[in-house]
Structure formats: C-alpha cells, structure tokens
C-alpha cells in the first residue's frame, strides 16, 4: 500500500501545503473573501449558449481525445489487492491524528481486461484504504494532477462543525483546480463506526475510478469482537470509456448512441460494460483460513448498478448497514445498491476448497441492456486448500425482480432508538421531465420543480456563510432552510419507474416508511419502533419512502440520488441547517481562494454536462 503516513508533512513549508501556508501567513477568514459572483440564472444561460461551440469542442476533447492523447505517457494502474484488513490494527478509544496523501491523476488500466484511461488515487484502483478509529482526526492532503477540477467526499461522515470538509462540488467547495491541492481535515465522530468510503464528488468523475474504502473501528461498535478477521469486498460497475463522454451523450437531446443497445433512447442511462469485485472482473481471489469468522465489508462503489451478493454454500449473517450495527440476520444473498454498505459474517466451516463469490448485476433494472455485459461477476474464495477454479453451485432461491433494499424488517439496529416526534414535514416529488429548448428536448431530473446544476464558482455553503438567513439561492438550487433544530419528515415520492439509491450527507436518518404508489398521509404505514438507521436507501420505482432526521448539524447538506448519471442530470436538493451557525464556521481561506481561481475554461468544463440546457424550470417559492 503506497498510502503515505507522513506526519512530517504537516509542518512543511511546501507551497503545495495550502493549509499550512494559510495558517503561517495568518490569513484571517475575512481578508480573503472573494467577491460574490452575482449573475442571474438567465445571464448564465446566455453565457452557456454563447459558448456552446467552444464547449462542444471541449466535450469532444474530453470524451474522445483525452485518453488517446495521454495514453502514451500515463502510468499504469496498480490493482489494489490488499482486501484483508491488518489484524494488528490497534482498535482503541484513544484518538490520534492520521495523515494521508492522495495524488489524483489520470492513468491507464484494464480492470476487466480492456485497457482504457482511468482517474485514480495514488495510481491504485480501487483507491488506498483509509483506516481510522472513531474520534481520530483525519488529515488527507489531496493533490489534483488531473486536467479538470475535482473534490473528494467522505461518504457518510457527519462532519459536525466541519461542513466545509464535506467535499461536495458546488455545495461545500469549488473544484480543486488542476495542479493544486486541498487539505481535508476533520474529526471522525466519536460515536460513528463501521464501513464507509470516499469518492470524487464533481460531475461523474468517480465513475472513472476515484474511490476507495474508509473503515472506522471502535471498541464500542456493538459487533466488535464477534469476528476473527476482516476483509473488504468492493463492488463496482465499469465502463470502457470515460464517463465525461457518456454523460455528454446521456444529456444530449438524442440520448446515448443506441446502436449497441437496440435503438435511440433519450433519457436512458448508458449500461455498464462489466462489473468488478475488488477492482477486477472474475479475477479476484480471497485466500482465507479455515474455521474463522470473517467480517466481509461490502461496499457498492458503482455508478448505477444494484448488485446481489452471495458466496456459494456459505450463509451470510448481516450485522451492519451503513455504519449501524444490526441484530444478526442470516441470508443467502444481500442486495446492495449504489453507495450502500453491509457487513456480513461468513464462517469458513465448510469443506475446504474454493468457492464462487458472486456479485450479480441487476441488469433487469437498466433501461437499456448491453448484450455484451456478463452480469455474473465472480471472485474465488479459498480456504484450507490451494486455490482452484470452483465448481460450486449458486443458491437456488429465486432473485426478486425488483431492485429493492434488504427488507426493512431485517435491518434492525442493535442499539435501539425510537425517533423523536417530527416537527416539520417536507414532501418531495422526484421525476424526470423533458425540458424544451431551441434545439429540441432534453430529459433532466427534477426534485419538485428544480433540476440541480452545480455552481462550481460559488458553492451554496460560501453563499450562506456570508449572509446567513438572507441568502437568496439561484433558481437551479432547491434548498430547504431550517433556522432552528427541527425534526424533519422527508416524504419522497418517485414518479419514475426505476428505483433510486438516495443519500443524505452529514446525517444518519431513520427509515420510517416505504411503499408502492404515492404516500398518503394517515393511510401509509409508518414505523416508529427502532426503525432502520442508515445514510443511503433505495426509493422503489413508482413508490415512496419516508425518512426522519434532525437538523442539528450546521451546514449545507446534499440529498441526492447516488446514480452518477442522475445526479449529473439534476437529481439533487439541499438542506441548509442553522444558518446563524453556518456563519460561524471556520472555513479555511484556501477554500474561498480556490473559488476565486476558477478560470473561465475550468468553469465551462464543469458545464459540459449541461450544455443543452437553455431553460430550466424554476422552483415555486
Ligand atoms: Cu457518496 Cu453525495 O455522495
Ligand atoms: Cu436515480
């Protein structure tokens, strides 16, 4: 593992180390405030229209040229095969500070045998393991060697008091400009533990490989000590071309090139070319020891695919969902949607030998099918023998046809918690709509009447940190502001036939209800007795979910579908909690400096994905 543990870096005077530099120069927060860029939505659209030709050229360059151009001098990606966690990692409640350096760059790799340009962390795929204890301070210095801006988000971290370290483009920061760095520094919540991950949070960049595991240990985790060893099982779907090109096609009036997928389908997502387990297709091998209890930490780092995970002949005991320890429940298969995590305990007590590990891609939930996609992704698990090609059988239980979460009756938190009564109800309608523009129509995603567009030069957090409750957001930002600590019931109705994995930043929510059709007040069943708690849940096709959370965490928090294509099409809204406390946040000066440094060219690149938008529906106030 080439992750650098480099405490000495902190005091270095390297001009890369912005945080240190800013501190040494004593830059006070207010001295480096950038002038707010006040542009009306209409004006921005004109700018975009005017730049269409330039942007188109850029888009083509991004989609087609970049990889080819760079291939010859790019380095080759190393597959990160260290799937076993170090059993000697000291799990303690005494906090420490842990330092990592991430270099984000383009490199060439072939995770499924097909060589392509990728975007990677430290030249590794999946990215390096970040391993901490609850309460530790985590410092990750991210160097951006890409030709585009990027950000890194720490999925599931509460970031209480450090919303500006959430790493969300257009919400909590501007993209880290090419050639520059950003120091993420925050304290892991002392009450948070379990299986998490990090990923790029700018456009669809993470689809190209910028992701890795973040594991938080704690002696107070209820399931701590109930297993002998731990292993990572990272699932992801994979494409043969850069996501930027696919995104441009997906958001174009005609939709993606349907020649391989049985025709033209505006609004249909590009189906992946393959699936990976720990960064490899059908090649990962897990060498275990007999008669031990393994905690497998499943993480779906994919872009649009729900996986069905299983191991032949081995019952899995599910003990964690998204950082919440569960009352153990035995299953043959675990459905896991994008961005979700589960821990399952597998005991190596069957006949010694090799077994199939299966991650079946739920391609029935794609709008388009890819005839070349092999949906059964395999790895080999071996114990007590030398590895051989397994000829073990899949479980025979039928796989449900819908792409849904593990039934919520099976997701019972070990530490029981009934939610407090709600003080506010928010009803959200999620839909895809065709928007008209001069050149035709385009399908975008809407949360109520707003299709989100990232403002990569003026993130909503910076806006609100300046004027607090007075903030007037752009028409393409749907922000629900809570001035006081509120217990929110968020009812989300799905007017689309597909299921969508929704994630709320900075919170763990209760899932108090879900069902088919639309939510009906007083009729739809709600569960107030120790409901599931997690950070990502699947909204069923043409169905509804109700989640409850407390707005006690100051900041701007994204709530979005984690399917990369959908977020880029606008399926994102925000909660702004406690504006007066947001004004008190100690936002590092380099964050606003990087916003001031967004060049015209860079700004346009972030708009590539939405170049056809000429009218965006306004949200009703
Ligand atoms: Cu995995 Cu918006 O995040
Ligand atoms: Cu979605």
Coordinates of C-alpha atoms and ligand atoms in Angstrom, one line a residue:
X1 CA 0.0 0.0 0.0
X2 CA 1.6 3.3 -1.0
X3 CA -0.5 5.5 1.2
X4 CA 1.9 7.9 2.8
X5 CA 1.8 8.2 6.6
X6 CA 3.7 11.4 6.8
X7 CA 3.2 13.4 10.0
X8 CA 6.2 15.5 9.0
X9 CA 4.3 16.9 6.1
X10 CA 2.2 19.0 8.4
X11 CA 5.0 21.4 9.3
X12 CA 6.4 21.5 5.9
X13 CA 6.6 24.9 4.1
X14 CA 6.0 23.3 0.7
X15 CA 3.9 25.7 -1.3
X16 CA 1.6 22.7 -2.0
X17 CA 0.5 22.7 1.6
X18 CA -2.1 25.4 1.4
X19 CA -3.5 24.9 4.8
X20 CA -0.1 25.3 6.5
X21 CA 0.7 28.2 4.3
X22 CA -2.5 30.0 5.1
X23 CA -2.0 29.4 8.7
X24 CA 1.6 30.6 8.7
X25 CA 0.7 33.7 6.9
X26 CA -2.1 34.3 9.4
X27 CA -4.7 34.8 6.8
X28 CA -7.8 35.7 8.6
X29 CA -11.0 34.4 7.1
X30 CA -12.5 37.7 6.1
X31 CA -9.4 39.1 4.4
X32 CA -9.6 36.6 1.6
X33 CA -13.3 36.6 0.9
X34 CA -14.0 36.5 -2.8
X35 CA -16.4 39.0 -4.3
X36 CA -19.7 37.1 -4.8
X37 CA -20.3 36.4 -8.4
X38 CA -23.8 37.7 -8.8
X39 CA -25.3 36.5 -12.1
X40 CA -28.9 35.9 -12.8
X41 CA -29.8 32.5 -13.9
X42 CA -30.8 33.9 -17.3
X43 CA -27.4 35.6 -17.8
X44 CA -25.6 32.4 -17.0
X45 CA -27.7 30.5 -19.6
X46 CA -26.8 33.1 -22.2
X47 CA -23.1 32.6 -21.4
X48 CA -23.6 28.9 -21.8
X49 CA -25.5 29.3 -25.1
X50 CA -22.8 31.6 -26.4
X51 CA -20.1 29.1 -25.5
X52 CA -21.8 26.0 -26.9
X53 CA -19.4 25.7 -29.8
X54 CA -16.3 26.0 -27.6
X55 CA -17.9 23.7 -25.1
X56 CA -18.8 21.2 -27.7
X57 CA -15.2 21.1 -28.8
X58 CA -14.1 20.7 -25.2
X59 CA -16.7 17.9 -24.7
X60 CA -15.4 16.0 -27.7
X61 CA -11.9 16.5 -26.5
X62 CA -12.8 15.2 -23.1
X63 CA -14.8 12.3 -24.4
X64 CA -12.6 11.2 -27.2
X65 CA -9.3 12.9 -27.1
X66 CA -8.1 12.9 -23.6
X67 CA -7.5 9.2 -23.2
X68 CA -5.8 8.7 -26.5
X69 CA -3.6 11.8 -26.1
X70 CA -2.4 10.9 -22.7
X71 CA -2.2 7.1 -23.1
X72 CA 1.4 7.0 -24.2
X73 CA 2.9 8.9 -21.2
X74 CA 0.4 7.8 -18.5
X75 CA 1.5 5.3 -15.8
X76 CA -0.2 2.0 -15.4
X77 CA -2.7 1.5 -12.6
X78 CA -1.8 -1.0 -9.8
X79 CA -4.7 -3.2 -8.7
X80 CA -5.1 -2.8 -5.0
X81 CA -5.4 -6.4 -3.9
X82 CA -5.0 -5.9 -0.2
X83 CA -8.5 -6.9 0.6
X84 CA -7.7 -8.3 4.0
X85 CA -7.6 -5.8 6.8
X86 CA -4.5 -5.9 9.0
X87 CA -5.5 -7.8 12.1
X88 CA -2.8 -5.9 14.0
X89 CA -4.5 -2.5 13.6
X90 CA -5.0 -1.2 17.1
X91 CA -8.6 -0.6 17.8
X92 CA -8.8 1.9 20.7
X93 CA -10.9 4.7 22.0
X94 CA -7.8 6.9 22.4
X95 CA -7.9 9.3 19.4
X96 CA -4.9 10.1 17.3
X97 CA -4.3 12.1 14.1
X98 CA -3.9 10.1 10.8
X99 CA -2.3 11.6 7.8
X100 CA -2.7 10.5 4.2
X101 CA -1.7 12.0 0.9
X102 CA -3.8 11.4 -2.2
X103 CA -2.5 12.2 -5.7
X104 CA -5.4 12.2 -8.1
X105 CA -4.2 11.6 -11.6
X106 CA -5.1 10.0 -15.0
X107 CA -3.5 6.6 -15.6
X108 CA -4.1 3.6 -17.9
X109 CA -5.6 0.5 -16.5
X110 CA -7.5 -2.6 -17.5
X111 CA -9.6 -3.8 -14.6
X112 CA -11.7 -6.1 -16.8
X113 CA -9.1 -6.8 -19.4
X114 CA -9.9 -3.8 -21.6
X115 CA -7.4 -1.1 -21.5
X116 CA -8.6 2.5 -21.0
X117 CA -7.6 5.8 -19.4
X118 CA -8.8 6.0 -15.8
X119 CA -8.8 8.5 -13.0
X120 CA -7.2 7.1 -9.9
X121 CA -5.9 7.9 -6.4
X122 CA -2.2 7.2 -5.8
X123 CA -2.1 5.2 -9.0
X124 CA -4.2 2.5 -7.3
X125 CA -7.5 1.0 -8.1
X126 CA -9.6 0.8 -6.0
X127 CA -8.0 3.7 -4.1
X128 CA -6.0 3.3 -0.9
X129 CA -7.6 2.1 2.3
X130 CA -8.2 4.8 4.9
X131 CA -8.4 3.1 8.3
X132 CA -9.1 5.0 11.5
X133 CA -10.7 4.7 14.9
X134 CA -13.8 6.7 16.0
X135 CA -12.7 10.1 17.3
X136 CA -9.5 10.2 15.3
X137 CA -8.6 13.3 13.4
X138 CA -8.2 12.5 9.7
X139 CA -6.0 14.7 7.5
X140 CA -5.9 13.9 3.8
X141 CA -3.9 16.2 1.6
X142 CA -5.3 15.8 -1.9
X143 CA -3.2 16.9 -4.9
X144 CA -5.0 17.3 -8.1
X145 CA -3.0 16.2 -11.1
X146 CA -6.0 16.0 -13.4
X147 CA -6.7 18.4 -16.2
X148 CA -10.1 19.1 -14.6
X149 CA -11.1 20.3 -11.1
X150 CA -12.0 17.6 -8.6
X151 CA -13.2 17.2 -5.0
X152 CA -13.2 14.2 -2.6
X153 CA -16.2 13.4 -0.5
X154 CA -16.2 11.3 2.7
X155 CA -19.4 9.3 2.3
X156 CA -21.4 9.0 5.5
X157 CA -19.2 11.2 7.6
X158 CA -21.2 13.5 9.9
X159 CA -18.8 16.5 9.6
X160 CA -20.3 18.1 12.6
X161 CA -18.8 21.6 12.7
X162 CA -16.8 20.9 9.5
X163 CA -19.4 21.1 6.7
X164 CA -16.7 22.7 4.6
X165 CA -14.7 19.4 4.6
X166 CA -17.6 17.5 3.0
X167 CA -16.0 17.7 -0.4
X168 CA -19.1 18.4 -2.5
X169 CA -18.6 20.4 -5.6
X170 CA -20.9 23.4 -5.9
X171 CA -22.2 22.9 -2.3
X172 CA -19.4 22.9 0.2
X173 CA -16.4 23.8 -2.1
X174 CA -15.2 24.6 -5.6
X175 CA -13.3 22.0 -7.5
X176 CA -9.7 21.8 -6.5
X177 CA -8.1 23.4 -9.6
X178 CA -5.7 21.3 -11.7
X179 CA -2.2 21.4 -10.2
X180 CA -3.4 22.5 -6.8
X181 CA -4.2 20.7 -3.5
X182 CA -6.7 20.8 -0.8
X183 CA -6.3 19.6 2.8
X184 CA -9.3 17.8 4.2
X185 CA -9.0 17.8 7.9
X186 CA -11.9 16.7 10.2
X187 CA -12.6 14.6 13.3
X188 CA -14.4 11.3 12.9
X189 CA -17.4 11.5 15.1
X190 CA -16.6 9.6 18.3
X191 CA -20.0 7.8 18.0
X192 CA -19.5 6.8 14.4
X193 CA -18.0 3.4 13.3
X194 CA -18.4 0.9 10.5
X195 CA -17.9 0.7 6.8
X196 CA -17.7 3.9 4.7
X197 CA -16.0 5.1 1.5
X198 CA -14.7 8.2 -0.2
X199 CA -15.1 9.3 -3.8
X200 CA -14.8 12.2 -6.1
X201 CA -17.9 14.5 -6.0
X202 CA -17.6 16.5 -9.1
X203 CA -19.6 15.6 -12.1
X204 CA -19.3 11.9 -12.8
X205 CA -15.6 11.6 -12.1
X206 CA -15.8 8.8 -9.6
X207 CA -17.2 6.5 -12.3
X208 CA -13.7 6.6 -13.8
X209 CA -12.1 5.2 -10.7
X210 CA -11.6 7.8 -8.0
X211 CA -12.9 5.9 -5.0
X212 CA -11.8 3.8 -2.0
X213 CA -12.7 2.4 1.4
X214 CA -12.9 4.3 4.7
X215 CA -13.1 2.0 7.6
X216 CA -13.8 3.3 11.1
X217 CA -13.1 1.0 14.0
X218 CA -14.3 1.3 17.6
X219 CA -14.2 -0.8 20.7
X220 CA -17.8 0.4 21.3
X221 CA -19.2 -0.9 18.0
X222 CA -21.7 -3.5 19.1
X223 CA -20.4 -6.1 16.7
X224 CA -16.8 -5.5 17.6
X225 CA -15.1 -8.7 18.7
X226 CA -17.7 -11.0 17.1
X227 CA -15.4 -12.0 14.2
X228 CA -11.8 -13.1 13.8
X229 CA -10.7 -11.3 10.6
X230 CA -12.0 -8.6 8.3
X231 CA -12.0 -8.2 4.5
X232 CA -13.1 -5.7 2.0
X233 CA -15.4 -6.6 -0.8
X234 CA -15.7 -3.6 -3.1
X235 CA -18.3 -3.9 -5.9
X236 CA -18.5 -1.6 -8.8
X237 CA -19.9 -1.4 -12.3
X238 CA -17.4 -0.4 -15.0
X239 CA -17.3 1.3 -18.4
X240 CA -14.9 1.1 -21.3
X241 CA -14.9 4.8 -22.0
X242 CA -14.5 7.9 -19.9
X243 CA -17.7 9.0 -18.1
X244 CA -17.5 12.6 -19.4
X245 CA -18.2 11.4 -23.0
X246 CA -21.0 9.2 -21.9
X247 CA -22.5 12.0 -19.8
X248 CA -22.5 14.4 -22.7
X249 CA -24.4 11.8 -24.8
X250 CA -26.8 10.9 -22.0
X251 CA -27.7 14.5 -21.5
X252 CA -28.0 15.3 -25.2
X253 CA -31.4 15.6 -26.9
X254 CA -30.9 12.3 -28.8
X255 CA -29.6 10.4 -25.7
X256 CA -26.8 7.9 -25.8
X257 CA -25.8 6.3 -29.0
X258 CA -28.2 3.4 -29.1
X259 CA -26.5 1.4 -31.9
X260 CA -25.3 -1.2 -29.4
X261 CA -28.4 -1.1 -27.3
X262 CA -31.3 -1.6 -29.7
X263 CA -32.0 1.9 -30.7
X264 CA -32.1 5.5 -29.7
X265 CA -33.4 6.2 -26.2
X266 CA -33.3 9.8 -24.9
X267 CA -33.0 9.8 -21.1
X268 CA -31.8 6.2 -20.8
X269 CA -28.7 5.7 -18.8
X270 CA -25.6 4.1 -20.5
X271 CA -25.5 0.5 -19.3
X272 CA -22.1 -0.6 -18.0
X273 CA -19.7 -2.8 -19.9
X274 CA -18.7 -5.0 -16.9
X275 CA -18.7 -5.5 -13.1
X276 CA -15.8 -5.7 -10.7
X277 CA -15.1 -7.3 -7.4
X278 CA -12.1 -5.5 -5.6
X279 CA -11.2 -3.9 -8.9
X280 CA -11.1 -7.0 -11.1
X281 CA -13.6 -8.9 -13.2
X282 CA -13.6 -12.6 -12.4
X283 CA -10.1 -12.4 -11.2
X284 CA -10.1 -11.5 -7.5
X285 CA -9.2 -14.3 -5.2
X286 CA -9.7 -14.3 -1.5
X287 CA -7.4 -16.6 0.4
X288 CA -8.8 -17.3 3.8
X289 CA -8.1 -19.6 6.7
X290 CA -10.4 -22.4 7.8
X291 CA -12.7 -22.2 10.8
X292 CA -12.6 -18.5 11.3
X293 CA -15.3 -15.8 11.3
X294 CA -14.7 -13.3 8.6
X295 CA -16.4 -9.9 8.6
X296 CA -16.8 -9.1 4.9
X297 CA -17.3 -5.4 4.4
X298 CA -19.4 -5.0 1.3
X299 CA -19.3 -1.6 -0.4
X300 CA -21.0 -0.7 -3.7
X301 CA -18.8 2.0 -5.3
X302 CA -20.6 1.7 -8.6
X303 CA -22.4 4.3 -10.7
X304 CA -25.8 2.8 -11.4
X305 CA -25.9 -1.0 -10.6
X306 CA -27.6 -2.8 -7.7
X307 CA -25.6 -6.0 -7.0
X308 CA -26.9 -9.2 -5.5
X309 CA -24.0 -10.6 -3.4
X310 CA -23.6 -14.2 -2.3
X311 CA -21.0 -16.9 -1.6
X312 CA -21.8 -20.4 -2.7
X313 CA -22.6 -22.8 0.2
X314 CA -22.0 -20.1 2.9
X315 CA -24.8 -18.5 4.8
X316 CA -24.1 -14.8 5.5
X317 CA -25.0 -13.1 8.8
X318 CA -25.8 -9.5 8.1
X319 CA -24.5 -7.3 11.0
X320 CA -24.1 -3.8 9.7
X321 CA -25.8 -1.5 7.3
X322 CA -24.2 1.9 6.5
X323 CA -22.4 2.1 9.9
X324 CA -25.3 0.9 12.0
X325 CA -24.8 -2.4 13.8
X326 CA -27.7 -4.8 13.3
X327 CA -29.2 -7.6 15.1
X328 CA -27.7 -10.5 13.1
X329 CA -29.9 -12.0 10.4
X330 CA -29.0 -14.9 8.2
X331 CA -29.4 -14.7 4.4
X332 CA -28.2 -16.4 1.3
X333 CA -27.9 -13.2 -0.7
X334 CA -27.6 -9.5 0.0
X335 CA -28.9 -6.8 -2.4
X336 CA -26.7 -3.7 -2.3
X337 CA -27.4 -0.6 -4.2
X338 CA -25.0 2.2 -5.2
X339 CA -23.2 3.8 -2.2
X340 CA -24.7 1.4 0.4
X341 CA -22.6 -0.8 2.7
X342 CA -23.2 -4.0 4.6
X343 CA -21.1 -6.1 6.8
X344 CA -21.7 -9.8 6.7
X345 CA -20.1 -12.5 8.8
X346 CA -19.0 -15.6 6.9
X347 CA -17.6 -18.6 8.7
X348 CA -15.1 -20.8 6.9
X349 CA -16.5 -24.0 8.2
X350 CA -17.5 -25.9 5.1
X351 CA -15.4 -28.5 3.2
X352 CA -12.0 -27.0 2.4
X353 CA -11.5 -25.8 -1.1
X354 CA -12.5 -23.0 -3.5
X355 CA -16.0 -21.4 -3.7
X356 CA -17.6 -18.9 -6.1
X357 CA -18.1 -15.4 -4.7
X358 CA -20.9 -13.8 -6.7
X359 CA -21.9 -10.3 -7.4
X360 CA -24.7 -10.4 -9.8
X361 CA -25.5 -7.2 -11.6
X362 CA -29.3 -6.4 -11.5
X363 CA -29.4 -5.5 -15.2
X364 CA -33.1 -6.0 -15.3
X365 CA -33.3 -2.6 -13.7
X366 CA -31.4 -0.9 -16.5
X367 CA -33.5 0.9 -19.1
X368 CA -31.1 -0.3 -21.9
X369 CA -29.5 -3.7 -21.9
X370 CA -25.9 -4.2 -23.1
X371 CA -25.7 -7.6 -24.9
X372 CA -22.0 -7.8 -24.2
X373 CA -22.4 -7.4 -20.4
X374 CA -21.7 -10.5 -18.3
X375 CA -23.9 -9.8 -15.3
X376 CA -22.5 -12.6 -13.1
X377 CA -19.3 -11.2 -11.7
X378 CA -17.2 -13.8 -9.9
X379 CA -14.3 -14.0 -7.4
X380 CA -12.8 -17.1 -5.8
X381 CA -12.8 -17.7 -2.1
X382 CA -10.4 -20.5 -0.9
X383 CA -9.5 -21.9 2.4
X384 CA -7.6 -25.0 3.6
X385 CA -6.5 -25.9 0.1
X386 CA -4.7 -24.3 -2.8
X387 CA -6.9 -22.2 -5.0
X388 CA -8.6 -23.9 -7.9
X389 CA -11.5 -23.0 -10.2
X390 CA -14.6 -23.5 -8.1
X391 CA -17.3 -25.7 -9.5
X392 CA -19.7 -24.8 -6.6
X393 CA -23.4 -24.0 -7.1
X394 CA -25.3 -20.8 -6.7
X395 CA -28.1 -20.7 -4.2
X396 CA -31.3 -21.8 -5.7
X397 CA -33.6 -19.2 -4.1
X398 CA -35.3 -17.0 -6.7
X399 CA -34.0 -13.5 -7.0
X400 CA -36.7 -10.8 -6.7
X401 CA -37.4 -9.0 -9.9
X402 CA -37.5 -5.5 -8.4
X403 CA -34.3 -3.6 -7.3
X404 CA -35.1 -3.0 -3.7
X405 CA -33.3 -2.9 -0.4
X406 CA -33.0 -5.8 2.0
X407 CA -36.4 -5.9 3.6
X408 CA -36.5 -3.4 6.4
X409 CA -37.7 -6.0 8.9
X410 CA -34.2 -7.5 8.5
X411 CA -32.5 -4.2 9.2
X412 CA -32.9 -3.9 13.0
X413 CA -30.4 -1.7 14.8
X414 CA -28.7 -3.4 17.7
X415 CA -28.7 -0.1 19.7
X416 CA -32.4 0.6 19.6
X417 CA -33.5 4.1 19.1
X418 CA -37.1 5.4 18.5
X419 CA -37.2 8.6 16.6
X420 CA -38.5 11.8 18.3
X421 CA -41.8 13.3 17.0
X422 CA -41.4 15.3 13.9
X423 CA -41.9 19.0 13.8
X424 CA -41.9 19.5 10.1
X425 CA -43.0 17.5 7.0
X426 CA -41.4 18.1 3.6
X427 CA -43.0 16.4 0.5
X428 CA -40.7 15.9 -2.4
X429 CA -41.7 14.7 -5.9
X430 CA -38.8 13.2 -7.9
X431 CA -39.3 12.9 -11.6
X432 CA -37.6 13.0 -15.0
X433 CA -39.0 15.7 -17.2
X434 CA -38.4 16.8 -20.7
X435 CA -37.3 20.4 -20.9
X436 CA -37.7 22.3 -24.1
X437 CA -35.0 24.3 -25.7
X438 CA -34.4 25.7 -29.1
X439 CA -32.7 22.6 -30.5
X440 CA -35.2 20.1 -29.2
X441 CA -35.9 18.5 -25.9
X442 CA -33.7 17.1 -23.1
X443 CA -34.6 14.8 -20.3
X444 CA -33.5 16.1 -16.9
X445 CA -34.1 15.0 -13.3
X446 CA -36.2 17.2 -11.0
X447 CA -36.7 17.4 -7.3
X448 CA -40.1 19.1 -7.1
X449 CA -39.6 21.8 -9.8
X450 CA -35.8 22.2 -9.7
X451 CA -33.2 20.4 -11.7
X452 CA -29.9 21.0 -9.9
X453 CA -26.9 22.4 -11.6
X454 CA -23.6 22.7 -9.6
X455 CA -22.3 26.3 -9.3
X456 CA -18.6 25.5 -9.3
X457 CA -17.6 29.1 -8.6
X458 CA -19.9 29.9 -5.8
X459 CA -20.9 26.9 -3.6
X460 CA -24.0 27.3 -1.6
X461 CA -22.1 27.0 1.7
X462 CA -20.0 30.0 0.8
X463 CA -23.1 32.0 -0.1
X464 CA -24.8 31.2 3.2
X465 CA -21.6 31.7 5.2
X466 CA -21.6 35.4 4.1
X467 CA -25.2 36.4 4.6
X468 CA -26.8 33.6 6.6
X469 CA -30.5 33.5 6.6
X470 CA -30.7 36.3 4.0
X471 CA -29.2 34.1 1.3
X472 CA -31.1 34.1 -2.0
X473 CA -30.1 31.0 -3.9
X474 CA -30.1 30.6 -7.7
X475 CA -33.2 29.1 -9.3
X476 CA -31.3 25.9 -10.0
X477 CA -30.7 25.3 -6.3
X478 CA -33.5 23.8 -4.3
X479 CA -32.5 24.4 -0.7
X480 CA -34.7 23.8 2.4
X481 CA -33.6 26.1 5.1
X482 CA -34.1 25.3 8.8
X483 CA -33.2 28.1 11.2
X484 CA -33.7 26.0 14.3
X485 CA -33.2 22.4 15.2
X486 CA -36.0 20.6 13.5
X487 CA -37.2 17.0 13.3
X488 CA -37.9 16.7 9.6
X489 CA -40.1 14.1 8.0
X490 CA -39.0 13.9 4.4
X491 CA -41.5 12.1 2.2
X492 CA -40.1 11.3 -1.2
X493 CA -42.4 10.2 -4.0
X494 CA -41.0 8.6 -7.1
X495 CA -42.7 9.4 -10.4
X496 CA -40.2 7.3 -12.3
X497 CA -40.4 3.6 -12.9
X498 CA -36.8 2.9 -11.7
X499 CA -35.5 2.6 -8.2
X500 CA -33.1 5.3 -7.0
X501 CA -30.5 5.0 -4.2
X502 CA -30.8 8.3 -2.2
X503 CA -28.1 9.6 0.1
X504 CA -28.3 12.4 2.7
X505 CA -25.0 14.0 3.5
X506 CA -24.0 14.6 7.1
X507 CA -26.8 12.6 8.8
X508 CA -28.0 9.2 9.7
X509 CA -31.7 9.1 9.1
X510 CA -34.5 6.8 10.3
X511 CA -36.4 5.0 7.6
X512 CA -39.9 5.3 9.0
X513 CA -41.8 4.1 5.9
X514 CA -41.7 2.9 2.4
X515 CA -44.2 1.5 -0.1
X516 CA -45.6 1.4 -3.6
X517 CA -47.6 4.2 -5.2
X518 CA -47.7 7.7 -3.6
X519 CA -47.5 8.4 0.1
X520 CA -50.9 9.1 1.6
X521 CA -51.0 10.9 4.9
X522 CA -52.7 9.0 7.6
X523 CA -53.0 5.9 5.4
X524 CA -49.5 4.9 4.6
X525 CA -47.9 2.9 7.4
X526 CA -45.1 4.4 9.4
X527 CA -42.8 2.6 11.8
X528 CA -41.7 4.4 15.0
X529 CA -40.2 1.4 16.8
X530 CA -36.5 1.2 16.3
X531 CA -36.7 1.8 12.5
X532 CA -33.6 1.1 10.3
X533 CA -31.0 3.9 10.5
X534 CA -28.7 4.5 7.6
X535 CA -27.3 7.1 5.2
X536 CA -28.4 5.6 1.8
X537 CA -31.7 4.0 0.9
X538 CA -33.4 2.7 -2.2
X539 CA -36.5 4.6 -3.3
X540 CA -38.7 2.0 -5.1
X541 CA -39.8 2.6 -8.7
X542 CA -43.2 4.4 -8.6
X543 CA -43.0 4.2 -4.9
X544 CA -42.3 6.3 -1.8
X545 CA -40.1 6.5 1.2
X546 CA -40.4 8.5 4.4
X547 CA -37.2 9.3 6.4
X548 CA -36.8 11.3 9.6
X549 CA -33.8 13.3 10.6
X550 CA -32.8 16.1 12.9
X551 CA -31.3 19.3 11.5
X552 CA -28.8 19.7 14.3
X553 CA -25.7 19.8 12.1
X554 CA -24.9 23.3 10.7
X555 CA -24.2 23.3 7.0
X556 CA -25.4 22.7 3.5
X557 CA -26.2 19.0 3.0
X558 CA -26.8 17.4 -0.3
X559 CA -29.7 14.9 -0.6
X560 CA -29.4 13.1 -3.9
X561 CA -29.7 10.0 -6.0
X562 CA -26.3 8.3 -6.0
X563 CA -26.6 7.1 -9.6
X564 CA -23.9 9.2 -11.2
X565 CA -25.9 9.9 -14.3
X566 CA -29.0 11.0 -12.3
X567 CA -27.1 13.4 -10.0
X568 CA -25.5 15.0 -13.1
X569 CA -29.0 15.3 -14.6
X570 CA -30.0 17.3 -11.6
X571 CA -31.4 14.8 -9.1
X572 CA -30.2 16.7 -6.0
X573 CA -31.6 19.0 -3.4
X574 CA -30.1 20.5 -0.3
X575 CA -30.8 21.1 3.4
X576 CA -29.4 24.2 4.9
X577 CA -29.3 23.8 8.7
X578 CA -28.8 26.5 11.3
X579 CA -27.7 29.5 9.1
X580 CA -26.5 31.5 12.0
X581 CA -24.1 28.7 13.0
X582 CA -23.1 28.4 9.3
X583 CA -21.9 32.0 9.6
X584 CA -19.6 31.0 12.5
X585 CA -18.0 28.0 10.7
X586 CA -14.2 28.4 10.4
X587 CA -14.0 27.9 6.7
X588 CA -10.3 27.8 5.6
X589 CA -9.3 30.7 3.5
X590 CA -7.9 28.4 0.8
X591 CA -11.4 27.1 0.1
X592 CA -12.6 30.6 -1.0
X593 CA -9.3 31.2 -2.7
X594 CA -9.8 28.2 -4.9
X595 CA -13.2 29.5 -5.8
X596 CA -11.7 32.8 -6.9
X597 CA -9.3 30.8 -9.1
X598 CA -11.9 29.0 -11.1
X599 CA -10.9 30.0 -14.6
X600 CA -13.4 30.5 -17.4
X601 CA -12.1 27.4 -19.1
X602 CA -12.5 25.3 -16.0
X603 CA -15.9 26.7 -15.4
X604 CA -17.0 25.7 -18.8
X605 CA -15.8 22.2 -18.4
X606 CA -18.0 21.8 -15.4
X607 CA -20.9 22.9 -17.6
X608 CA -20.1 20.5 -20.4
X609 CA -22.6 18.1 -18.9
X610 CA -25.4 20.5 -19.2
X611 CA -24.6 22.3 -22.5
X612 CA -28.0 21.8 -23.9
X613 CA -29.9 23.4 -21.1
X614 CA -31.4 26.6 -22.2
X615 CA -34.5 26.7 -20.0
X616 CA -34.5 25.4 -16.5
X617 CA -37.8 25.2 -14.7
X618 CA -38.0 27.5 -11.7
X619 CA -38.9 26.2 -8.3
X620 CA -42.1 27.7 -6.9
X621 CA -41.2 29.7 -3.8
Ligands
LIG1 CU1 -21.4 9.3 -1.8 CU2 -23.1 12.9 -2.4 O1 -22.2 11.1 -2.0
LIG2 CU1 -31.5 7.9 -9.6

